[in-house]
């Protein structure tokens, strides 16, 4: 598959084959793609917490309590992408922190690597970060940025994507 096809076919999966686990070697391979992601000044201000069926049940409870949607419980594994603002590069003239930008790039590497491995993912950012922090005992220096449910999609039917026309998003030269 070409990169363009991979990007075009990746979708936000919200229904997984629950009893089909994702082995830890595959999860490690996918997170290794995030390790290769670029970050501002190569600071790599991230850590990825992996929750699977071998973890304590309280970990899954923390996820479902922080994001109260039924569909998420079908995922057999989760990657919690956390940022460490103290390790991030900050732009000198305005002190803009690039943690979220760096994590966004790494998370997209995860999603594309998962798709390339026949797995589905979804970015979940609308969760209660304090509930997740307490339930997973995330240290104060780390901010949970996204929950990424990961598993085998229950369907391979790619939903129709609605995207802007290419001419609507390109500006050549000055405005």
PDB file of C-alpha atoms in Angstrom, residues 132-139:
ATOM      1  CA  UNK A 132      -7.670   9.049  34.059  1.00  0.00           C
ATOM      2  CA  UNK A 133      -4.658  10.462  35.915  1.00  0.00           C
ATOM      3  CA  UNK A 134      -5.890   9.155  39.267  1.00  0.00           C
ATOM      4  CA  UNK A 135      -7.037   5.782  37.913  1.00  0.00           C
ATOM      5  CA  UNK A 136      -3.708   5.073  36.185  1.00  0.00           C
ATOM      6  CA  UNK A 137      -1.541   6.778  38.788  1.00  0.00           C
ATOM      7  CA  UNK A 138      -0.035   9.101  36.157  1.00  0.00           C
ATOM      8  CA  UNK A 139       2.636  11.290  37.772  1.00  0.00           C
TER       9      UNK A 139
END
